[in-house]
Coordinates of C-alpha atoms in Angstrom, one line a residue:
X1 CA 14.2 96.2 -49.1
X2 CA 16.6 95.4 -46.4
X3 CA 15.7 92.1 -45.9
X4 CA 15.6 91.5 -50.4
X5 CA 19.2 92.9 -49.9
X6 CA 20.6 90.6 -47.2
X7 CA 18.9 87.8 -49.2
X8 CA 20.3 88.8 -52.4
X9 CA 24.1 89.2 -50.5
X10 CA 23.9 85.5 -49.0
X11 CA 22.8 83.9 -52.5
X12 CA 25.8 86.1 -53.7
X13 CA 27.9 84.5 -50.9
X14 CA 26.8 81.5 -52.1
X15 CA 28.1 81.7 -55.8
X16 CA 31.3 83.0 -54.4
X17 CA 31.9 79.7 -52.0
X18 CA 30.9 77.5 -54.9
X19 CA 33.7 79.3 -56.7
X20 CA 36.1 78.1 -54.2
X21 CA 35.0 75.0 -53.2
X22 CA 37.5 72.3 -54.5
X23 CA 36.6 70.3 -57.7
X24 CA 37.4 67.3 -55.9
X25 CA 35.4 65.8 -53.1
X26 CA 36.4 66.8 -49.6
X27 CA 37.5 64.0 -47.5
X28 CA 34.5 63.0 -44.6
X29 CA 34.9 65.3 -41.6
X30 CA 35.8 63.4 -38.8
X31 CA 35.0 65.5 -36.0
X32 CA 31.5 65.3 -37.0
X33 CA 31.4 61.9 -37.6
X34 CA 32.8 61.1 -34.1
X35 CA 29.4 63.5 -33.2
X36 CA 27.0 61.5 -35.0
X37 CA 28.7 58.1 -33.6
X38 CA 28.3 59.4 -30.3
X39 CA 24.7 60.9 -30.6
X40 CA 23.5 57.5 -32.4
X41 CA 24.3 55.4 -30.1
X42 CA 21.8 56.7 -28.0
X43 CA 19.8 54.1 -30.4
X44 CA 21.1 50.8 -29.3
X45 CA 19.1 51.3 -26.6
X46 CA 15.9 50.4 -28.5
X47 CA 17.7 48.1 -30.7
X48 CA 18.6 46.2 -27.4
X49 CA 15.2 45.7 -26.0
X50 CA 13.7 44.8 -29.3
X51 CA 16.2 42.3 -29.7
X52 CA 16.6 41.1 -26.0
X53 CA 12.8 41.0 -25.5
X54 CA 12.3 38.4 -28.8
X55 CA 14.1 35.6 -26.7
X56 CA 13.7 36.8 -22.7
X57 CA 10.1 37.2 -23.4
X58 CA 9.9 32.7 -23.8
X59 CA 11.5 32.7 -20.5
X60 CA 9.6 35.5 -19.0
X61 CA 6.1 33.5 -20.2
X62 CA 8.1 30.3 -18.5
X63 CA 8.5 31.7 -15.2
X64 CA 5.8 34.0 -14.5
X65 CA 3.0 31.9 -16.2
X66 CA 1.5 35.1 -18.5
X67 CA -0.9 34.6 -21.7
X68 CA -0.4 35.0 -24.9
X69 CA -2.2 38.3 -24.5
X70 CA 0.1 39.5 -21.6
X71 CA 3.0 38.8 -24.0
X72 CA 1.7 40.8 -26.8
X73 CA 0.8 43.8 -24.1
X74 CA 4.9 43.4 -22.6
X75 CA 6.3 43.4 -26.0
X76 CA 4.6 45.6 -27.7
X77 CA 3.8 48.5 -25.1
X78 CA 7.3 49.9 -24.7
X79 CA 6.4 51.4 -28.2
X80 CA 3.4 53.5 -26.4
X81 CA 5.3 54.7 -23.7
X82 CA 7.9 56.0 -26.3
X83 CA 5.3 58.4 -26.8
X84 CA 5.6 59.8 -23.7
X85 CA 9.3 60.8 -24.3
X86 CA 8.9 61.7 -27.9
X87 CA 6.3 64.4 -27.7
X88 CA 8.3 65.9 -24.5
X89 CA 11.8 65.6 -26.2
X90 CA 10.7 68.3 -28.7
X91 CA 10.5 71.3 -25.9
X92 CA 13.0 69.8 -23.7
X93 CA 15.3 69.6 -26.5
X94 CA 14.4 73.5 -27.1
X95 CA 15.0 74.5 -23.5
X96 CA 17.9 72.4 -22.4
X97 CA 19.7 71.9 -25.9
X98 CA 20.0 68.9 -28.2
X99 CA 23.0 67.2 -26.2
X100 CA 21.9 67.5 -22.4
X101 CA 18.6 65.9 -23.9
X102 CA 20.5 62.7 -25.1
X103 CA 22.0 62.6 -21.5
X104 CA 18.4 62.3 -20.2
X105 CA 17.7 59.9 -22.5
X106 CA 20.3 57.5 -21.1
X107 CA 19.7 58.2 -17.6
X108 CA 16.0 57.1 -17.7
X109 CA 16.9 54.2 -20.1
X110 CA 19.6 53.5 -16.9
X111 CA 16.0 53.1 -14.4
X112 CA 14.2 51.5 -16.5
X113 CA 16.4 48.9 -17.5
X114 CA 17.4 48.4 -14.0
X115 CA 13.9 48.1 -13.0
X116 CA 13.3 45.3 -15.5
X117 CA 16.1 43.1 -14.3
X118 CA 14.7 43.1 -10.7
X119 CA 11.3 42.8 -12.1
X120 CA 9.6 40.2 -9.2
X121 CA 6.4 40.1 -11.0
X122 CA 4.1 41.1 -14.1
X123 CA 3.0 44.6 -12.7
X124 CA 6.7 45.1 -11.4
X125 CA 8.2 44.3 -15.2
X126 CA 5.6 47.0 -16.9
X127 CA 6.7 49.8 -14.5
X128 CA 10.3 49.3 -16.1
X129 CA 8.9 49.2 -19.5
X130 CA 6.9 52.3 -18.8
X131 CA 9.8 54.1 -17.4
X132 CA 12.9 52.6 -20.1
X133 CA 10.2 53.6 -23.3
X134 CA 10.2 57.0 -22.1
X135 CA 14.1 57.1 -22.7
X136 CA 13.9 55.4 -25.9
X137 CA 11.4 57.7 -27.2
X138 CA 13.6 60.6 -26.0
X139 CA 16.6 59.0 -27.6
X140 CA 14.2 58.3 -31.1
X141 CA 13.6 61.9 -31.2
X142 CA 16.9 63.6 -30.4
X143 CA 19.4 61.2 -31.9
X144 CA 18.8 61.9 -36.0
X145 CA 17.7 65.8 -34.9
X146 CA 21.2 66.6 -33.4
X147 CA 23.2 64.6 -36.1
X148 CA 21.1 66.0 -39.5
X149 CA 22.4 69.7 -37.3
X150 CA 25.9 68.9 -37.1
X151 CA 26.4 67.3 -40.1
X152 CA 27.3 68.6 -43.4
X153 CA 25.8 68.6 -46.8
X154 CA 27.9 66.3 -47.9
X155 CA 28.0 63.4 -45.8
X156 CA 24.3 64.1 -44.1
X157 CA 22.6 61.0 -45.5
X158 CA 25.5 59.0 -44.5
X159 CA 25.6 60.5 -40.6
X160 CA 22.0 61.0 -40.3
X161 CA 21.5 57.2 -41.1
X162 CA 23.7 56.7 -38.0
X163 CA 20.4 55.7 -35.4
X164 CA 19.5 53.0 -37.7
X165 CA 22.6 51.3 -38.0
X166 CA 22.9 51.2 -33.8
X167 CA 19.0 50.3 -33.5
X168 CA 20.2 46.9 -35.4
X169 CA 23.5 46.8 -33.9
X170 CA 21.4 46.9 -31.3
X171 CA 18.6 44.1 -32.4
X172 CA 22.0 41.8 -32.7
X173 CA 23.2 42.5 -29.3
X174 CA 20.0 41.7 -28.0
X175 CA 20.0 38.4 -29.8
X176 CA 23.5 37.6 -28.8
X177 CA 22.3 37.9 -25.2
X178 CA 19.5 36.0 -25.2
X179 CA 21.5 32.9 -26.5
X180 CA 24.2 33.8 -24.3
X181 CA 21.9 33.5 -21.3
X182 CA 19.5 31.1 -22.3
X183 CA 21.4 28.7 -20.6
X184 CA 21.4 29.9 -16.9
X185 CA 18.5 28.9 -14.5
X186 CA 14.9 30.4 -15.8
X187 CA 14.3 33.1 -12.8
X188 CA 17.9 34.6 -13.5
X189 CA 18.0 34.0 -17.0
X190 CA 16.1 36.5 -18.3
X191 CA 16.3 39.4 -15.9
X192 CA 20.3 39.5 -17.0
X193 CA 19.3 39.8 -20.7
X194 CA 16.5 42.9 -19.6
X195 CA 19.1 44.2 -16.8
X196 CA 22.2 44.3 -19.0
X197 CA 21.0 47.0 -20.9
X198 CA 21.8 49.7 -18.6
X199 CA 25.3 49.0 -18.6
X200 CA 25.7 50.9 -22.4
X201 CA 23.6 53.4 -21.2
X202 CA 26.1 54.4 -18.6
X203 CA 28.7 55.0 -20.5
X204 CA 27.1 56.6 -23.3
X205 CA 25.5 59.5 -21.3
X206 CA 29.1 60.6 -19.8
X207 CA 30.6 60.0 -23.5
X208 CA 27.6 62.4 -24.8
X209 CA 29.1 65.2 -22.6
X210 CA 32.2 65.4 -24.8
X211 CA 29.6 66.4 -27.8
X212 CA 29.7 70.1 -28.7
X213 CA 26.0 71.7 -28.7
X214 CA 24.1 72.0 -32.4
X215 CA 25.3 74.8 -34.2
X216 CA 21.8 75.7 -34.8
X217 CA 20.3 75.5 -31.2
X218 CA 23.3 77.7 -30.4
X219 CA 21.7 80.3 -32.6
X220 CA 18.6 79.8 -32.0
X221 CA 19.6 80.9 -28.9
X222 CA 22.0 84.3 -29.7
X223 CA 25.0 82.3 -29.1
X224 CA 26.5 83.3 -32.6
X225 CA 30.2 82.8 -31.3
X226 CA 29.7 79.5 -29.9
X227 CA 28.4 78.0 -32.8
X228 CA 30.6 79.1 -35.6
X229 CA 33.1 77.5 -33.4
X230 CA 31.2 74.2 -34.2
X231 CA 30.5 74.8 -37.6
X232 CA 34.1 75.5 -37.9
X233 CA 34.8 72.0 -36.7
X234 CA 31.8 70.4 -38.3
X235 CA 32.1 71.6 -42.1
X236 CA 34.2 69.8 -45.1
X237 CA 35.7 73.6 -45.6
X238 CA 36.0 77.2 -43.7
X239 CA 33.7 78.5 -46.8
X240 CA 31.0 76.0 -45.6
X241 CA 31.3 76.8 -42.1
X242 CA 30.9 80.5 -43.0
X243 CA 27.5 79.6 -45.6
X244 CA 26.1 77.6 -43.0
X245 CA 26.5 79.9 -39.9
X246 CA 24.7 82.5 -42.7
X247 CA 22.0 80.1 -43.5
X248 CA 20.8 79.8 -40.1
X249 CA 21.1 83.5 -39.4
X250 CA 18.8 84.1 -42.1
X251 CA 16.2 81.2 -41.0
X252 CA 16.5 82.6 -37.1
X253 CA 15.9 85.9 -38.3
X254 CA 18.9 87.4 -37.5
X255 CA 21.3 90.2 -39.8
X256 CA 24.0 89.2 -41.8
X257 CA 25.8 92.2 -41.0
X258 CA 25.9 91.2 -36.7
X259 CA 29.1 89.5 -36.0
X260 CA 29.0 89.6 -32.3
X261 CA 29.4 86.5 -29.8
X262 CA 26.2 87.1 -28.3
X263 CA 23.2 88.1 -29.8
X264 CA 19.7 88.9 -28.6
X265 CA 16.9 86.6 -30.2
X266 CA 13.2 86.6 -30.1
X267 CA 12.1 84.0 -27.5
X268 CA 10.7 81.4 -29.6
X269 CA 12.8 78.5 -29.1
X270 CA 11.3 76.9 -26.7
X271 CA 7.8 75.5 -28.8
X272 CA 6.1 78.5 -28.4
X273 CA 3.7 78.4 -31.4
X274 CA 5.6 75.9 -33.1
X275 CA 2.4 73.6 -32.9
X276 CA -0.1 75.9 -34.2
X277 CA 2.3 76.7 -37.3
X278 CA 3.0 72.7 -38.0
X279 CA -0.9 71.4 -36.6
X280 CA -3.4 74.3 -37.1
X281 CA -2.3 76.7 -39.6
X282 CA 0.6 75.4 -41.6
X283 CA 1.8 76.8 -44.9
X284 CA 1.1 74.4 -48.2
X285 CA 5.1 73.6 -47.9
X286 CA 4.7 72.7 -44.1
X287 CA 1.5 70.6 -45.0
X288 CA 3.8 68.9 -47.6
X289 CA 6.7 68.3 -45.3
X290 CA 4.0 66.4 -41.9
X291 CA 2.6 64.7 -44.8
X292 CA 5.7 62.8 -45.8
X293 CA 6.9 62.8 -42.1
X294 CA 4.1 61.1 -41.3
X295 CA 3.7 59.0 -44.0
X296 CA 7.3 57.7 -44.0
X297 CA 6.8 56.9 -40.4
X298 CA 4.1 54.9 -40.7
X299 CA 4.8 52.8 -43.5
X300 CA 8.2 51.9 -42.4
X301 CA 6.4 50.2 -39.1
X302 CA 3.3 48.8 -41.1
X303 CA 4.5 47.0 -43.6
X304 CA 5.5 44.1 -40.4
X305 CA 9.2 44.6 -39.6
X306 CA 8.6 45.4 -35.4
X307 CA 6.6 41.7 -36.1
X308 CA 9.5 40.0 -37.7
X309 CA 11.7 41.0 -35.6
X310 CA 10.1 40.7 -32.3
X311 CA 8.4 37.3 -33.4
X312 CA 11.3 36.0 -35.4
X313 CA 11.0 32.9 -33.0
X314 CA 7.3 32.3 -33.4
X315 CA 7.6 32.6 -37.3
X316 CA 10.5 29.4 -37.2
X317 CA 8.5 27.6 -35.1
X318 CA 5.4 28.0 -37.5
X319 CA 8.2 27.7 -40.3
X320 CA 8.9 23.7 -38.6
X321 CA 12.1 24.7 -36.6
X322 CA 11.2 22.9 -32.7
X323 CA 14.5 23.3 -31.1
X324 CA 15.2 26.6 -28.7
X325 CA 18.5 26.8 -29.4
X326 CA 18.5 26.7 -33.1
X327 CA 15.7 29.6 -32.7
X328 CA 17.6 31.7 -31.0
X329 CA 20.2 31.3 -33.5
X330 CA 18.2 31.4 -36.6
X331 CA 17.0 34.7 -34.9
X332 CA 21.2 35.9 -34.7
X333 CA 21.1 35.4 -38.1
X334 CA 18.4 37.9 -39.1
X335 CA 20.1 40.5 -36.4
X336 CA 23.1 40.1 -38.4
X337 CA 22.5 40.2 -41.5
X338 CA 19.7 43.6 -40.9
X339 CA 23.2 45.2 -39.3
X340 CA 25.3 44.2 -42.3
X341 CA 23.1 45.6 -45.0
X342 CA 22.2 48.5 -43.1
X343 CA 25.9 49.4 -42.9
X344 CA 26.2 48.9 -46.9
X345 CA 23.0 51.1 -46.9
X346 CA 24.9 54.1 -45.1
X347 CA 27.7 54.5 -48.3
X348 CA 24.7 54.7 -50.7
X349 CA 22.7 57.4 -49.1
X350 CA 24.7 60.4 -50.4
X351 CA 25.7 58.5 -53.7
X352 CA 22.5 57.0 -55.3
X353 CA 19.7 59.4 -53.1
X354 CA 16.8 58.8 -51.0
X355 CA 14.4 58.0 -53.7
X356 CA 15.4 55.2 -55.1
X357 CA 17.2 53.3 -52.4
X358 CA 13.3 53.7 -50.8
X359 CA 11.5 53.0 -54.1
X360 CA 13.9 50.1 -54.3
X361 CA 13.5 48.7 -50.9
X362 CA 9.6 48.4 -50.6
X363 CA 9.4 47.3 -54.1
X364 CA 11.8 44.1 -52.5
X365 CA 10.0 43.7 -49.4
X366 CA 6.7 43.2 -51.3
X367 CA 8.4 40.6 -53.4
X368 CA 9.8 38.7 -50.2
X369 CA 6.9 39.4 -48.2
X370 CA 4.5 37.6 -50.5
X371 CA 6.9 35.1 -51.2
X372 CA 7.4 34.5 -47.3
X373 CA 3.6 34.2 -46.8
X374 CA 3.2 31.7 -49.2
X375 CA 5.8 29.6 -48.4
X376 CA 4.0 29.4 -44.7
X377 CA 1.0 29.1 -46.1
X378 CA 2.2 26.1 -47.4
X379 CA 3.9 24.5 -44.3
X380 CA 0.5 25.3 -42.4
X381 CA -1.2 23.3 -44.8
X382 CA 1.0 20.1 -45.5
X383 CA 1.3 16.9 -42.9
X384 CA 4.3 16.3 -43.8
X385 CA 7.8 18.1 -43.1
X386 CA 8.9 20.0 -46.3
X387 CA 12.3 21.0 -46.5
X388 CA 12.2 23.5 -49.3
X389 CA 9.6 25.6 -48.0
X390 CA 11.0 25.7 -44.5
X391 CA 14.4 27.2 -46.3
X392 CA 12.5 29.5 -48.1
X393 CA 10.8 30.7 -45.4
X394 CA 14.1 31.2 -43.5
X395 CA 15.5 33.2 -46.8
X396 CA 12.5 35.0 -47.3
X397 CA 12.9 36.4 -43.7
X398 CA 16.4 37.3 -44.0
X399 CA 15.4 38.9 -47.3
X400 CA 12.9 41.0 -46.1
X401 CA 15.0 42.7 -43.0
X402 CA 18.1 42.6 -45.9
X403 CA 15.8 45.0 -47.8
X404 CA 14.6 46.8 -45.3
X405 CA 17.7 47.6 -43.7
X406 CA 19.0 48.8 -47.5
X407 CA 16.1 51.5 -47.2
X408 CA 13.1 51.6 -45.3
X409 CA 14.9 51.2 -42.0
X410 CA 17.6 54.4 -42.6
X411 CA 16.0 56.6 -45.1
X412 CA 13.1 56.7 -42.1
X413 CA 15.1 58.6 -39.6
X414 CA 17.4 60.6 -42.5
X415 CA 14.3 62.0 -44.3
X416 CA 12.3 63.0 -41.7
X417 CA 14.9 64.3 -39.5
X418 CA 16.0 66.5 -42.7
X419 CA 12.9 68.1 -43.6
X420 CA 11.2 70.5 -41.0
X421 CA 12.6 74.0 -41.0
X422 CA 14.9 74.9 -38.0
X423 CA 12.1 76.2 -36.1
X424 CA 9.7 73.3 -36.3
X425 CA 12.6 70.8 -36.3
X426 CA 12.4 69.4 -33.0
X427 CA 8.3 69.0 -32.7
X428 CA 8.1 68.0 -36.1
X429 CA 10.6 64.7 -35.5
X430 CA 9.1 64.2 -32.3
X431 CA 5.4 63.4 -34.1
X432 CA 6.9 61.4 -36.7
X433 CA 8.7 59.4 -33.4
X434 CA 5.3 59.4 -32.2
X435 CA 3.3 58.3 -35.5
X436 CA 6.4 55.4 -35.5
X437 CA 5.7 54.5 -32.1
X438 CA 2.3 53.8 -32.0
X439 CA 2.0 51.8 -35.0
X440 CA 5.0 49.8 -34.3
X441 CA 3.2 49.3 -30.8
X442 CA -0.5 48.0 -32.8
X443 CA 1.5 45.7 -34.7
X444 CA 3.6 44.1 -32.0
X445 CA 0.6 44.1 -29.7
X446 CA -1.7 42.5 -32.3
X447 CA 0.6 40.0 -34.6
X448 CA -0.6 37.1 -32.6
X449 CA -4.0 37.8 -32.3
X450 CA -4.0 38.6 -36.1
X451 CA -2.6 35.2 -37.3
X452 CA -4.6 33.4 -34.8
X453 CA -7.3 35.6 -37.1
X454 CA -5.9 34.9 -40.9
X455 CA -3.2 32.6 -40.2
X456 CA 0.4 33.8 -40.4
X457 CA 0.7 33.6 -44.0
X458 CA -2.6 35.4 -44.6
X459 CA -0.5 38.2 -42.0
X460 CA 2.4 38.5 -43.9
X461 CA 0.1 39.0 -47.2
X462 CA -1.7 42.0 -45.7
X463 CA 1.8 43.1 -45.0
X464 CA 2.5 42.8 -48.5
X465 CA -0.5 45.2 -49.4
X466 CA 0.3 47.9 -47.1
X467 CA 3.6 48.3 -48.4
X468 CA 2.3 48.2 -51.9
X469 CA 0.3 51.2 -51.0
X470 CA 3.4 52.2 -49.4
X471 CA 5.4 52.5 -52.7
X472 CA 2.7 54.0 -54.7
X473 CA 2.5 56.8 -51.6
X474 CA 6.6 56.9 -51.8
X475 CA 6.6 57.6 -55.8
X476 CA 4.2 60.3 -55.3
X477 CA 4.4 62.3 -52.6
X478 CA 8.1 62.4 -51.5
X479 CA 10.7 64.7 -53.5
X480 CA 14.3 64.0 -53.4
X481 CA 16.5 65.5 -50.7
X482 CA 19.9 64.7 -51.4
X483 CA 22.8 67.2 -51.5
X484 CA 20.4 69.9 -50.4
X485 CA 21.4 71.9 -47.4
X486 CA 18.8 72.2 -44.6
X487 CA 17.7 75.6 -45.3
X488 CA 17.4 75.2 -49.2
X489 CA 14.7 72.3 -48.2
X490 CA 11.7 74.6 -48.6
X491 CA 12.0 75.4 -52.5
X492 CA 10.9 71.2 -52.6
X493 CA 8.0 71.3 -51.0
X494 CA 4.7 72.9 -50.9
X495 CA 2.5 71.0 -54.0
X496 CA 2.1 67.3 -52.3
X497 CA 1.8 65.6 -56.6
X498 CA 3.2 68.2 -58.3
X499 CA 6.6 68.9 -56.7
X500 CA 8.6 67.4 -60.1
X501 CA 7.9 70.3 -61.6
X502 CA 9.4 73.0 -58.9
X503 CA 12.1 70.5 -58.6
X504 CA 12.8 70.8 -62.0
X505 CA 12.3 74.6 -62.5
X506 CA 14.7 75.1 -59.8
X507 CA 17.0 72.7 -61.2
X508 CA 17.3 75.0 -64.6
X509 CA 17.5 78.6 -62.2
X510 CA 20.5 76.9 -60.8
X511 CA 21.8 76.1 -64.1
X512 CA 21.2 79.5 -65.6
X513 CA 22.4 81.1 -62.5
X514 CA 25.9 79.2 -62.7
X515 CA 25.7 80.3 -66.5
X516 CA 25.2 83.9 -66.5
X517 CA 26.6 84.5 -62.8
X518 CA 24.0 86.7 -61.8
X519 CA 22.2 85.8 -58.5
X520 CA 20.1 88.8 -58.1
X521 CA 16.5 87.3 -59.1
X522 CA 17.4 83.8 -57.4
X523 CA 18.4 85.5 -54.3
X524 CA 14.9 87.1 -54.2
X525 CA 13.5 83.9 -55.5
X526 CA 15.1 82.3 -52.4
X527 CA 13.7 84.7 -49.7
X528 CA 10.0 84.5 -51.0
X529 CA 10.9 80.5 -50.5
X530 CA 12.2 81.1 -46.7
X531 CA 9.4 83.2 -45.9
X532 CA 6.8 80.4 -47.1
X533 CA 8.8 77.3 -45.8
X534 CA 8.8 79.3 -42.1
X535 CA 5.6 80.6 -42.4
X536 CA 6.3 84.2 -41.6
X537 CA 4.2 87.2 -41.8
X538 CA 5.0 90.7 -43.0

């Protein structure tokens, strides 16, 4: 009864904030948004390396006389060493805290990318590969898990989105190096576009120290007084602070009633049982929740954007263009306009939702995608040079990473960061980093051995189908997210086809609440919500 009771006094806390929140919109908090700038750019870092390694990786062949096969194995296997720092970043970022996990993150990106640049051989290079892809796959993990914890309600999809726009400001930067060094002898070349990546690193990890913690790692572990101090500074209003710091009390299991600075917790936040509750024996809403993770995950990498983007070069070659330098700027161009777009992407998240910006964006890249394979299909197949389908095989690639970058590539990292309960948070991102990984890794380390297969066109058709099946999966399985605050995420979940229907019910309880201003059977409502979404007992 105790527990009904606190429920029913924070869903009466609730009504009373809504009553003083402002009818206008509050303006964007900018301490949090300095946060989520700061944590994101832990991103670049694999932004960088996928853009730097497109260009170095003709010199690198050049000079160190590797096969094809080599080069699909040193492009692509950075992606499988990520796994490596993904599936530790969970626990570490329980023991040690969101932000000193981000500072670990940039030192071992700082090695590795020092390793690459004095990289005298093959072996030598995939040492630095193995050691920079387990600080990317830290960063992967961490970067959207610390933002999605700082940020509010309000502006979440906008912050959260953050990693993808500094993965592709990163892809530029990369591109922008390789044609700024393209022009300096072959054995030095190269190992300055690899090597100059540890320079960001640098001076990101001491910025990161400026962060505050996550308001909810600070409760998770008793520090009650610390982290309203952050919520404080991270909220649109003092109301939201206060509902927030509530919210996660109730999720960490902790009383309403306790004010104090410190509080004793039950020792859980360091992944103990968190992988039998999200693996083994998860709840229908948990099941729900890995599904989409995973699911999102996967068809963001499989429907071909690692291969554009790494291969750019190769697919103007194929497309007629002969001439190094006006690859490596063709390739600018699709870094540039993938950061532009994914910037106008950011100021429709919170606005328009995730669904349809997603449903929107795969139903575009299957357009340009087929359109793209056809048009190279066609240049494979003719003797002589034609003109129109090489520019449409340009547009068509700056089309598909234009559409990506408008969906796919940020609602990704928002979504899945967003989902998971507090407790599974951390783990949970860290498999859908992992599932992301590894198929971006069989698609990088296979897209020349599979147009040598099917030809390239017949690749970029089987692209096509997978993220057909992509938006089919999309449109049925994944609810809509936006506006809702982290711990009201449960109440969506639970009945993978048939979540419209909760959805909707709540919808009208919310309605009807806001009508008759009685949250009594919604508070209790709530908590039998909670108790499913954490999978508690008793």
């Amino acid at each position: 009864m105790a527990e009904n009771g606190g429920a029913v006094m924070a869903d009466n806390k609730r009504l009373a904030v809504a009553d003083l929140e402002p009818a206008t919109k509050p303006k964007r908090n900018k301490f949090a948004f300095a946060c989520a700038i700061l944590a994101s750019l832990t991103s670049i870092m694999l932004g960088y390396d996928i853009g730097v390694m497109s260009g170095a990786i003709i010199y690198i062949q050049d000079d160190l006389k590797i096969s094809d096969f080599q080069v699909e194995i040193l492009v692509g296997i950075l992606n499988l060493y990520c796994l490596v720092g993904s599936c530790a970043a969970g626990r570490t970022s329980d023991w040690i805290g969101r932000r000193y996990t981000i500072v670990f993150a940039c030192v071992i990106f700082f090695v590795g990318a020092l390793l690459m640049g004095f990289a005298t051989n093959y072996a030598f290079l995939m040492v630095g590969r193995f050691v920079a892809g387990i600080g990317v796959g830290y960063a992967l993990m961490i970067a959207p898990v610390y933002t999605a914890e700082v940020s509010p309600a309000s502006s979440r999809g906008f912050l959260t989105s953050f990693p993808e726009v500094f993965i592709n400001s990163g892809i530029l930067l990369g591109y922008v190096s390789n044609y700024a060094f393209s022009k300096l002898p072959l054995h030095l070349g190269w190992r300055l576009m690899l090597g100059v990546g540890a320079v960001p690193s640098f001076f990101m990890a001491i910025g990161v120290l400026g962060m505050p913690e996550s308001p909810r790692w600070l409760v998770m572990q008793g520090r009650l007084g610390d982290a309203k101090k952050v919520l404080y500074k991270t909220s649109d209003t003092e109301e939201e602070a206060e509902l927030r710091l509530s919210d996660i009390k109730e999720v960490a299991g902790i009383p309403q009633d306790c004010t104090d600075g410190v509080v004793q917790v039950q020792k859980q936040s360091h992944g103990e049982g968190v992988w039998r509750e999200l693996l083994l024996k998860p709840t229908p809403a948990v099941r729900h929740v890995l599904i989409c993770a995973i699911g999102i995950h996967f068809f963001q990498q499989s429907s071909g954007i690692d291969a554009v983007v790494l291969y750019s070069p190769r697919i103007f070659a194929k497309a007629g263009i002969t001439s190094a330098n006006k690859k490596l700027l063709a390739t600018i161009a699709v870094g540039f306009v993938k950061t532009i777009f994914i910037l106008v992407a950011t100021f429709f998240l919170d606005r328009v939702g995730r669904r349809p910006l997603l449903l929107s964006s795969f139903a575009g890249m299957v357009i340009s995608l087929v359109t793209l394979g056809f048009s190279l299909t066609i240049i494979e197949h003719s003797d002589e040079k034609l003109t129109w389908a090489i520019v449409l095989c340009i547009t068509m690639v700056l089309a598909y990473v234009a559409l990506f970058s408008i969906g796919a590539g940020p609602i990704t990292w928002v979504y899945s960061s967003e989902i998971f309960p507090l407790r599974l948070r951390a783990q949970g991102a860290g498999i859908g980093v992992a599932v992301n990984r590894v198929t971006s890794g069989v698609i990088s380390m296979t897209f020349l051995s599979l147009y040598k297969a099917i030809s390239i066109g017949g690749a970029f058709f089987l692209f096509a189908g997978i993220a057909t099946v992509a938006w089919f999966f999309f449109f049925t399985c994944l609810p809509e997210t936006q506006g809702r605050t982290l711990e009201e995420m449960g109440g969506l979940f639970g009945n993978l086809v048939g979540w419209r229907k909760e959805a909707k019910m709540q919808k009208l309880k919310m309605k009807s609440k806001e009508v008759n201003g009685d949250g009594t059977s919604n508070g209790l409502i709530q908590l039998g919500n909670a108790h499913a979404w954490l999978g508690c007992e008793g």
